[in-house]
PDB file of C-alpha atoms and ligand atoms in Angstrom:
ATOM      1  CA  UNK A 224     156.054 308.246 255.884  1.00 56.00           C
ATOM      2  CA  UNK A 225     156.973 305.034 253.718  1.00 54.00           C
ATOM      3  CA  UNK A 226     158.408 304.980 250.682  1.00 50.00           C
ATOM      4  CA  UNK A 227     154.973 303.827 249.240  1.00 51.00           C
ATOM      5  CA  UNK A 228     152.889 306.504 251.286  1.00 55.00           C
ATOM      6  CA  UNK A 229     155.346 309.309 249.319  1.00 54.00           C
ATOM      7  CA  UNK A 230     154.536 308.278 246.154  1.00 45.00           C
ATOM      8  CA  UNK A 231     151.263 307.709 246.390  1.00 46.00           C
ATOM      9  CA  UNK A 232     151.141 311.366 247.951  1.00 53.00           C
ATOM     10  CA  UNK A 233     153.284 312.698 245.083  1.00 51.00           C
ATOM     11  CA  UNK A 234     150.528 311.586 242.460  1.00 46.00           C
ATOM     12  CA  UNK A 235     147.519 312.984 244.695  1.00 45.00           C
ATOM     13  CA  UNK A 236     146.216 309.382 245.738  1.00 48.00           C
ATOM     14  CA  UNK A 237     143.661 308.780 248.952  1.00 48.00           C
ATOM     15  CA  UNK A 238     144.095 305.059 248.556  1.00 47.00           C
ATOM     16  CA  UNK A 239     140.846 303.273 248.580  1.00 46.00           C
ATOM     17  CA  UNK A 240     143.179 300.117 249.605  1.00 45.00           C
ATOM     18  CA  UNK A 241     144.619 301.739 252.132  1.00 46.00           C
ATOM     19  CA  UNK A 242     146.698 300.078 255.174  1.00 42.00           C
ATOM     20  CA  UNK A 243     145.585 296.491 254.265  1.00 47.00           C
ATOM     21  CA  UNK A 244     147.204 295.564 257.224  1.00 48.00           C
ATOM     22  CA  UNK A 245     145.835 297.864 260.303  1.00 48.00           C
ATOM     23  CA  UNK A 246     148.048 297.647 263.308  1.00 54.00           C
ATOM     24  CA  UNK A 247     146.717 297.239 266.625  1.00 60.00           C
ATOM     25  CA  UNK A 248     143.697 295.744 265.573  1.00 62.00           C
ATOM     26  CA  UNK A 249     141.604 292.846 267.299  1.00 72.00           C
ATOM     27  CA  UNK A 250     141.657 289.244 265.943  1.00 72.00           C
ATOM     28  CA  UNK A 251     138.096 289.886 266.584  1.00 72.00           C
ATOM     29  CA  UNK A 252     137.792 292.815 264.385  1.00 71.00           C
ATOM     30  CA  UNK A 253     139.682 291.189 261.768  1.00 71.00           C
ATOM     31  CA  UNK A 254     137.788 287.931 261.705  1.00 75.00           C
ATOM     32  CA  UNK A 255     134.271 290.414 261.443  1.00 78.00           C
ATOM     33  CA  UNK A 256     136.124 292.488 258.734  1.00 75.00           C
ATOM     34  CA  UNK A 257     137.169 289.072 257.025  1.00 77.00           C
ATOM     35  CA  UNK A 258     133.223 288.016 257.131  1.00 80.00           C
ATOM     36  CA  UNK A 259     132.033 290.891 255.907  1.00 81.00           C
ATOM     37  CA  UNK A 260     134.259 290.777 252.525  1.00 83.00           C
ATOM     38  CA  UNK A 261     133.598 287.108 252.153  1.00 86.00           C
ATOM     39  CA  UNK A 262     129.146 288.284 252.357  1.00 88.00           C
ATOM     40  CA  UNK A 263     130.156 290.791 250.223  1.00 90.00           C
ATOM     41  CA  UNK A 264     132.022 288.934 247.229  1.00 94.00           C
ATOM     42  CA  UNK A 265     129.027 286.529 247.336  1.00 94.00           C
ATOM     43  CA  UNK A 266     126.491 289.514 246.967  1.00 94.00           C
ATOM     44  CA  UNK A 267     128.547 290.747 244.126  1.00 96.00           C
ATOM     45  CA  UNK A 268     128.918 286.904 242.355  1.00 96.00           C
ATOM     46  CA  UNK A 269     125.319 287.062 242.245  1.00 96.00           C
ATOM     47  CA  UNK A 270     124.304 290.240 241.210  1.00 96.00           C
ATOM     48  CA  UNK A 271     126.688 290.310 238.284  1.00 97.00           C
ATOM     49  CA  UNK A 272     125.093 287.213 236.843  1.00 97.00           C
ATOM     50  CA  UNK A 273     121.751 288.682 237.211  1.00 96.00           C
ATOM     51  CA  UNK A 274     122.735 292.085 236.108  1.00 97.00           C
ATOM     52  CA  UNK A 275     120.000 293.577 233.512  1.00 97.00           C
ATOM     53  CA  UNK A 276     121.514 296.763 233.787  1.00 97.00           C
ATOM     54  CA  UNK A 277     122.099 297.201 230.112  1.00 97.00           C
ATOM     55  CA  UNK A 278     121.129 295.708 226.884  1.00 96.00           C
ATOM     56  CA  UNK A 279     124.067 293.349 226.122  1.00 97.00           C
ATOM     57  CA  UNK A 280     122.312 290.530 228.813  1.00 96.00           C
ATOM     58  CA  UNK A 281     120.179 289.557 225.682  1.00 96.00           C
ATOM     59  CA  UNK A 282     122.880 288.067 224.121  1.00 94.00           C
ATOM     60  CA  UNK A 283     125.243 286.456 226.468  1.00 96.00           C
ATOM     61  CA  UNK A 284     125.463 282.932 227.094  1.00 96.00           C
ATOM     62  CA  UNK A 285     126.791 283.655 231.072  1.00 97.00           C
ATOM     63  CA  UNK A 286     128.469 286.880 232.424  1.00 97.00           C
ATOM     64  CA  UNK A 287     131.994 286.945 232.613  1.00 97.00           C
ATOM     65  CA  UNK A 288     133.191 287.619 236.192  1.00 97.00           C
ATOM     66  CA  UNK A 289     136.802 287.603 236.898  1.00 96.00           C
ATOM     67  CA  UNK A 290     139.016 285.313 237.922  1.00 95.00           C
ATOM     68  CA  UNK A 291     142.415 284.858 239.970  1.00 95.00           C
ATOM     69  CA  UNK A 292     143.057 285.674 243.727  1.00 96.00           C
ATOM     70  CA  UNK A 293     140.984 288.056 245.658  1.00 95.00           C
ATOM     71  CA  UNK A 294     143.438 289.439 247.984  1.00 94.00           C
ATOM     72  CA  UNK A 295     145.859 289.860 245.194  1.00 96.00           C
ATOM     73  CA  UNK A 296     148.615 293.062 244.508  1.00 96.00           C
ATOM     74  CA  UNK A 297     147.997 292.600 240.678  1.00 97.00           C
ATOM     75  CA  UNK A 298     144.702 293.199 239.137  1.00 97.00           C
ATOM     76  CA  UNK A 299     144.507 293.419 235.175  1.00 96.00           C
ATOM     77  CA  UNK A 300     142.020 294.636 232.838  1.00 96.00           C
ATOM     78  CA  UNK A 301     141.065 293.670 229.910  1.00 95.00           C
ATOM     79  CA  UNK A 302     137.786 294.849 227.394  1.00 92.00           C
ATOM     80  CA  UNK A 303     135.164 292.763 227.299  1.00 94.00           C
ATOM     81  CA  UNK A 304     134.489 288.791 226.859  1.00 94.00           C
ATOM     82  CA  UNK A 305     134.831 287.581 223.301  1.00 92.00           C
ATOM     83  CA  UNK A 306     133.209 284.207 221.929  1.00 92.00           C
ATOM     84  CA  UNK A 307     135.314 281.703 223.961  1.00 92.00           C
ATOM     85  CA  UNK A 308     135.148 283.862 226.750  1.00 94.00           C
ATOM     86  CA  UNK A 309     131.195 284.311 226.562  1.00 95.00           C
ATOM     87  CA  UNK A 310     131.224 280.432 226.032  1.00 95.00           C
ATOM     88  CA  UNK A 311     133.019 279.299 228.712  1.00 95.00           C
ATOM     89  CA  UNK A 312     132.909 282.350 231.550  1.00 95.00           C
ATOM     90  CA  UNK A 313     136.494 283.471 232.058  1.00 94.00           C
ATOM     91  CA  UNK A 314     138.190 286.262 231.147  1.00 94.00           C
ATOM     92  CA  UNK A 315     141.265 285.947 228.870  1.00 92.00           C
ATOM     93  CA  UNK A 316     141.320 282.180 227.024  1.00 91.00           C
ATOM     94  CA  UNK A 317     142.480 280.626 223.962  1.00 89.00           C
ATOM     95  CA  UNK A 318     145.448 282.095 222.056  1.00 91.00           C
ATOM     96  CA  UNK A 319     145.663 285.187 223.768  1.00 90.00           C
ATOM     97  CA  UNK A 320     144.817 283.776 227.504  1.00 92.00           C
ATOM     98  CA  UNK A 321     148.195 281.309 226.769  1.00 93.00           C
ATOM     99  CA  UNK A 322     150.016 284.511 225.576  1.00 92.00           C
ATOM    100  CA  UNK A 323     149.220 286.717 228.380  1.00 92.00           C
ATOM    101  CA  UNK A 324     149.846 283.630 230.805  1.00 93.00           C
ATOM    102  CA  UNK A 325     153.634 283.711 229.336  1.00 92.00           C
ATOM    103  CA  UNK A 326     153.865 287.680 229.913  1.00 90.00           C
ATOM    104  CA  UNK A 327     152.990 286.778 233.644  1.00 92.00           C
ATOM    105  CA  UNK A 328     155.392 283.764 234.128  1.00 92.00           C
ATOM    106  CA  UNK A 329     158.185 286.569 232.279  1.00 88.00           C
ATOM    107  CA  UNK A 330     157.517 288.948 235.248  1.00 90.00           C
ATOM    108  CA  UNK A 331     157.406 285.766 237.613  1.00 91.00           C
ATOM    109  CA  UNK A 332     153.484 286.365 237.917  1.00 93.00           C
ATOM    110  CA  UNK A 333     151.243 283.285 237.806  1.00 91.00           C
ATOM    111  CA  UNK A 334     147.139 283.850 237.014  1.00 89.00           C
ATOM    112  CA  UNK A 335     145.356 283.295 240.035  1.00 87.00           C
ATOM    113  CA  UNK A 336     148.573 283.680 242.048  1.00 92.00           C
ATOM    114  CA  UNK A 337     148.232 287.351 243.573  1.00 94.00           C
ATOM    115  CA  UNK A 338     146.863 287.992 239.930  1.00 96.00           C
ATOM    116  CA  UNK A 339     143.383 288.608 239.492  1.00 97.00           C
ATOM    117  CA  UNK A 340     141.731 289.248 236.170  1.00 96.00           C
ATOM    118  CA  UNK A 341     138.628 291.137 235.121  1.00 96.00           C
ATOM    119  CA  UNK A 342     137.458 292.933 231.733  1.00 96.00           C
ATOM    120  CA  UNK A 343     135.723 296.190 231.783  1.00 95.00           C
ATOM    121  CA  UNK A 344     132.433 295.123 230.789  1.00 96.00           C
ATOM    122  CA  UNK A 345     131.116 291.685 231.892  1.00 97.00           C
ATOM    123  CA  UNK A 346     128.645 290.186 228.766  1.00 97.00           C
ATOM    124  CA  UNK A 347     130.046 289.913 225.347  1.00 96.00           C
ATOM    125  CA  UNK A 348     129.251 292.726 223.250  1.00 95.00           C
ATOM    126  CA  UNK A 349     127.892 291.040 219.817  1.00 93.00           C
ATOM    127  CA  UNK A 350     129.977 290.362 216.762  1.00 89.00           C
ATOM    128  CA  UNK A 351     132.948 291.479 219.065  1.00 82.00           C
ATOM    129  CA  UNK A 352     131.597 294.982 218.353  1.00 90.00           C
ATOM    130  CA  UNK A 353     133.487 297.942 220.677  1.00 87.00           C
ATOM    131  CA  UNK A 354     131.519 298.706 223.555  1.00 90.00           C
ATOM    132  CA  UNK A 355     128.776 301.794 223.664  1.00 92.00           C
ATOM    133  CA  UNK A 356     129.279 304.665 226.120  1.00 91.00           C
ATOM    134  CA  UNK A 357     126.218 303.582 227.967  1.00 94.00           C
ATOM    135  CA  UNK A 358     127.409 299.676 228.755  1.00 96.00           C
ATOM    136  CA  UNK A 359     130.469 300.881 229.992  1.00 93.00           C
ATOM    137  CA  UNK A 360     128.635 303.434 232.130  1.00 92.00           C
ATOM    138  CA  UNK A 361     126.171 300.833 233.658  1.00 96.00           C
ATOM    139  CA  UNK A 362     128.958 298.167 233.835  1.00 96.00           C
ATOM    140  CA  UNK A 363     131.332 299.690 235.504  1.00 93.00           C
ATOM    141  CA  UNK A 364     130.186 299.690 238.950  1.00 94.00           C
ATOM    142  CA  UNK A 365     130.812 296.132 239.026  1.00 96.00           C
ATOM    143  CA  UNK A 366     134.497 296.920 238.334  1.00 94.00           C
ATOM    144  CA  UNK A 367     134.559 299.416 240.941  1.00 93.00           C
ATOM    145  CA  UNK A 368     133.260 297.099 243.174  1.00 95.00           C
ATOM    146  CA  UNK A 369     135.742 294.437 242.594  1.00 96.00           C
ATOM    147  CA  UNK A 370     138.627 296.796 242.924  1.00 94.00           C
ATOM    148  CA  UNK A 371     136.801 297.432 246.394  1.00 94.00           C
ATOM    149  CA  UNK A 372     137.347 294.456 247.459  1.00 95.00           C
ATOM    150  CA  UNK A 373     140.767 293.571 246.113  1.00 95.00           C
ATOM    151  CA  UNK A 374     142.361 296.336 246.993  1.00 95.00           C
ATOM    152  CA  UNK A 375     144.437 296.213 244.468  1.00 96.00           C
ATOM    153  CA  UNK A 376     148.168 297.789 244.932  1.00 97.00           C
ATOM    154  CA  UNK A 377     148.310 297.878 241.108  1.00 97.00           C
ATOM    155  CA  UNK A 378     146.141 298.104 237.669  1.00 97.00           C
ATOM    156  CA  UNK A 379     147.303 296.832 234.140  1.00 97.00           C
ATOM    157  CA  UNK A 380     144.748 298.278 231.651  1.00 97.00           C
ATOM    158  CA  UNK A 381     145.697 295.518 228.682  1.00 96.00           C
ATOM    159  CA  UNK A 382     144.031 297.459 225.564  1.00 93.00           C
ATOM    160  CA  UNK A 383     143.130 300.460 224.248  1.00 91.00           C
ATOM    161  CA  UNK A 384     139.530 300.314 225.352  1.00 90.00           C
ATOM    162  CA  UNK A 385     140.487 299.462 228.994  1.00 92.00           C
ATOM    163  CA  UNK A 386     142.958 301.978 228.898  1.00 95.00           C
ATOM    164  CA  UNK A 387     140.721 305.018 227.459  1.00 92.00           C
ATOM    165  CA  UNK A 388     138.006 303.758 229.445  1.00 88.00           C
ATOM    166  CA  UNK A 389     139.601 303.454 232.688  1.00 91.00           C
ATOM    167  CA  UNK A 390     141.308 306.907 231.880  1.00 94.00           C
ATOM    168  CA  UNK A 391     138.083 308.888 230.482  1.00 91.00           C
ATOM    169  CA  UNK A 392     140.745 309.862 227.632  1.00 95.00           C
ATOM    170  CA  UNK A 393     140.942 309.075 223.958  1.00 93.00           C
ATOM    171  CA  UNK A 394     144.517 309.511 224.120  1.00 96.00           C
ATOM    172  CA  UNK A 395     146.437 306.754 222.061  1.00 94.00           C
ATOM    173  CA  UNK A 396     148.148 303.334 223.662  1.00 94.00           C
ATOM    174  CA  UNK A 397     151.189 304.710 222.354  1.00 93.00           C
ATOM    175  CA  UNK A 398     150.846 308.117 224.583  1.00 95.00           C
ATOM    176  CA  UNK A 399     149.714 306.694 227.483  1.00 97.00           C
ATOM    177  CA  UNK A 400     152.369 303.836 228.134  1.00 96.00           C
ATOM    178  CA  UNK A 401     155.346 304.088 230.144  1.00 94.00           C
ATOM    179  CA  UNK A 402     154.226 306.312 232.741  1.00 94.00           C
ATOM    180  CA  UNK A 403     151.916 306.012 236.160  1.00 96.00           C
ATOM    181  CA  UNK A 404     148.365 306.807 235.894  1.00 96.00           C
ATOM    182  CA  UNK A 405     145.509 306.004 238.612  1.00 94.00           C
ATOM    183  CA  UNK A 406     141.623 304.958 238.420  1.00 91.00           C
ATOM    184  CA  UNK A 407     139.626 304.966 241.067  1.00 86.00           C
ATOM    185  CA  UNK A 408     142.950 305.892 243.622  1.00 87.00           C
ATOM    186  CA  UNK A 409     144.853 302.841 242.480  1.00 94.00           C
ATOM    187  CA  UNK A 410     147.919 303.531 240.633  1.00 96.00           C
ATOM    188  CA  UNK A 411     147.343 302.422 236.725  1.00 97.00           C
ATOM    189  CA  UNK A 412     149.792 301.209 233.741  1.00 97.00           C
ATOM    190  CA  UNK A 413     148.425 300.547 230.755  1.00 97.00           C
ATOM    191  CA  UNK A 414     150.035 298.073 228.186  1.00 96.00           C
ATOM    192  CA  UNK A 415     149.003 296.412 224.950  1.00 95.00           C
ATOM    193  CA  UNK A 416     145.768 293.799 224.967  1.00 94.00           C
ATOM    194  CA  UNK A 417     147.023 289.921 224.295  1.00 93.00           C
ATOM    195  CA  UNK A 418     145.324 289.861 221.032  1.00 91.00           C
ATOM    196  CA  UNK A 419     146.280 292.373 219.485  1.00 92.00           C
ATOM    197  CA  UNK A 420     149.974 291.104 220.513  1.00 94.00           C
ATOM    198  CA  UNK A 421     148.853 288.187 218.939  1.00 94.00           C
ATOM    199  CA  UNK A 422     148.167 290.195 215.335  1.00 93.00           C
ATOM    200  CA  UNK A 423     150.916 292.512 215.989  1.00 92.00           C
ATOM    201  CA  UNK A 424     154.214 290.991 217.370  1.00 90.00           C
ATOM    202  CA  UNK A 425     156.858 293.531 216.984  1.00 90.00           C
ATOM    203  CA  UNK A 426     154.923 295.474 219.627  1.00 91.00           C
ATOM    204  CA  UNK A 427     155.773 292.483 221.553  1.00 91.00           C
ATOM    205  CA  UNK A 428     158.846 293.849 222.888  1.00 92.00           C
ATOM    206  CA  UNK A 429     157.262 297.050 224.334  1.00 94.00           C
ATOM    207  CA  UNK A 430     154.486 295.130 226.301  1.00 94.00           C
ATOM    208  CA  UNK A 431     157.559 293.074 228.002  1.00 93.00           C
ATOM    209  CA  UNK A 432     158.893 296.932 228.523  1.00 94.00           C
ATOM    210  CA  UNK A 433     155.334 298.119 229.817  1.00 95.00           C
ATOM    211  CA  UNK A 434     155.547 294.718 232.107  1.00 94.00           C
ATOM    212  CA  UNK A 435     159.126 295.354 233.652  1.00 94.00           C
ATOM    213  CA  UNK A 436     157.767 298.819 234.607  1.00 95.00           C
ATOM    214  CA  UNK A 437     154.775 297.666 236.513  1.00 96.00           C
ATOM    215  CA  UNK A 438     156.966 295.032 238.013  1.00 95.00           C
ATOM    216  CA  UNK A 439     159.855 298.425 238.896  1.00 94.00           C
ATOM    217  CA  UNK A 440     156.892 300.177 240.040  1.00 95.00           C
ATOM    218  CA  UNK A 441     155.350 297.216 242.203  1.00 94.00           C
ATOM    219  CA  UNK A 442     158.379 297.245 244.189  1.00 92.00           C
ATOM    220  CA  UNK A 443     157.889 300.798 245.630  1.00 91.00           C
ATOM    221  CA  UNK A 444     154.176 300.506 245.939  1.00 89.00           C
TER     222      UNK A 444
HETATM  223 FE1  LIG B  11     125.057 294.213 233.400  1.00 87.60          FE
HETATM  224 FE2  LIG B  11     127.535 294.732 232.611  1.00 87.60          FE
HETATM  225 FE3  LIG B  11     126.245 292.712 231.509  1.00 87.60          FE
HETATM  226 FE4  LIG B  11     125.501 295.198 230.948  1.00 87.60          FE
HETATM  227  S1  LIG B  11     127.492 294.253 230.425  1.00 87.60           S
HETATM  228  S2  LIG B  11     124.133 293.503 231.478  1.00 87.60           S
HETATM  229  S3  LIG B  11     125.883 296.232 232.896  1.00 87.60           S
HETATM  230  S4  LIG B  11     126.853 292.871 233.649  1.00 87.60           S
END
């Protein structure tokens, strides 16, 4: 068993990611397995857009997707789309976008670069309000979804939302840093969200601490 296999066994994991690269198997297979993903990110780029699913579709200007590489080891989550997000339809711009850009380069992580990036809930909840139970509930099997397809060897939650959402805890930030956790059978850090980095910058220095961890624990995943 690999050094990766034990530790996912040690925290209880059935990998939905599993052996991304399956021995043995046909070009043929591979190219039909390749095919497949491709029909199936298209089905999801359109069905997000055209989601009704909940009431926060009244008042978005465009859903808010995701962005970066879709084969990539890295996949970070965020809330939910704010103004400039809403406005121009990615996830993580403006001040805190650049910031969170600079914790990547730190860690020698680039966005779109076996990064990908995605926010819990996909329209823009108004006034920058927190998100109701029930939006996260019908939202979140587009997350699911894109952490299907990813395959994903590792999860940031960036926030306390993503984190408590993603965790089904109200535990705080503070309590949940610094240690392993897993959503949907992918191992899961959580760190601080960009903007509130932004309002709050001695915590600064414990997101680069939460970021060296994930990079530690990268290395044996
Ligand atoms: Fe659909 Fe999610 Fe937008 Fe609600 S927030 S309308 S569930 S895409």
């Amino acid at each position: 068993m690999s050094r990766r296999d034990e530790i996912l066994a040690e925290m209880g994991l059935a990998p939905i990611w599993r052996l991304r690269e399956k021995e043995g198997v046909s070009q043929e297979v591979v190219s039909t397995e390749k095919n497949e993903k491709t029909n199936d990110w298209i089905q999801l780029k359109q069905a997000v857009p055209a989601c009704t699913a909940c009431g926060l579709h009244k008042g978005r200007t465009q859903t808010v997707f995701g962005v970066g590489d879709e084969n990539a080891d890295w996949l970070l989550v965020g809330e939910a789309p704010g103004a400039e997000e809403d406005r121009l339809g990615e996830p993580f711009v403006g001040q805190a976008g650049k910031l969170l850009d600079n914790m990547l380069a730190a860690i020698g992580l680039k966005r779109g670069a076996n990064v990908y990036i995605a926010n819990v809930l996909k329209c823009r909840p108004p006034g920058n309000r927190n998100p109701e139970p029930e939006e996260v509930a019908k939202c979140t099997p587009h997350l699911l979804r894109q952490i299907e397809l990813i395959r994903p060897k590792l999860i940031v939650a960036m926030g306390r939302f993503a984190a408590q959402t993603l965790l089904k805890t109200d535990a705080t930030i503070a309590s949940l840093r610094g240690r392993l956790h897993s959503y949907a059978g992918v191992p899961l850090i959580v760190t601080y969200h960009p903007a509130y980095l932004l309002r709050n910058l001695p915590d600064k220095s414990k997101a680069w601490a939460d970021l060296v961890f994930a990079k530690k624990t990268m290395t044996t995943l």
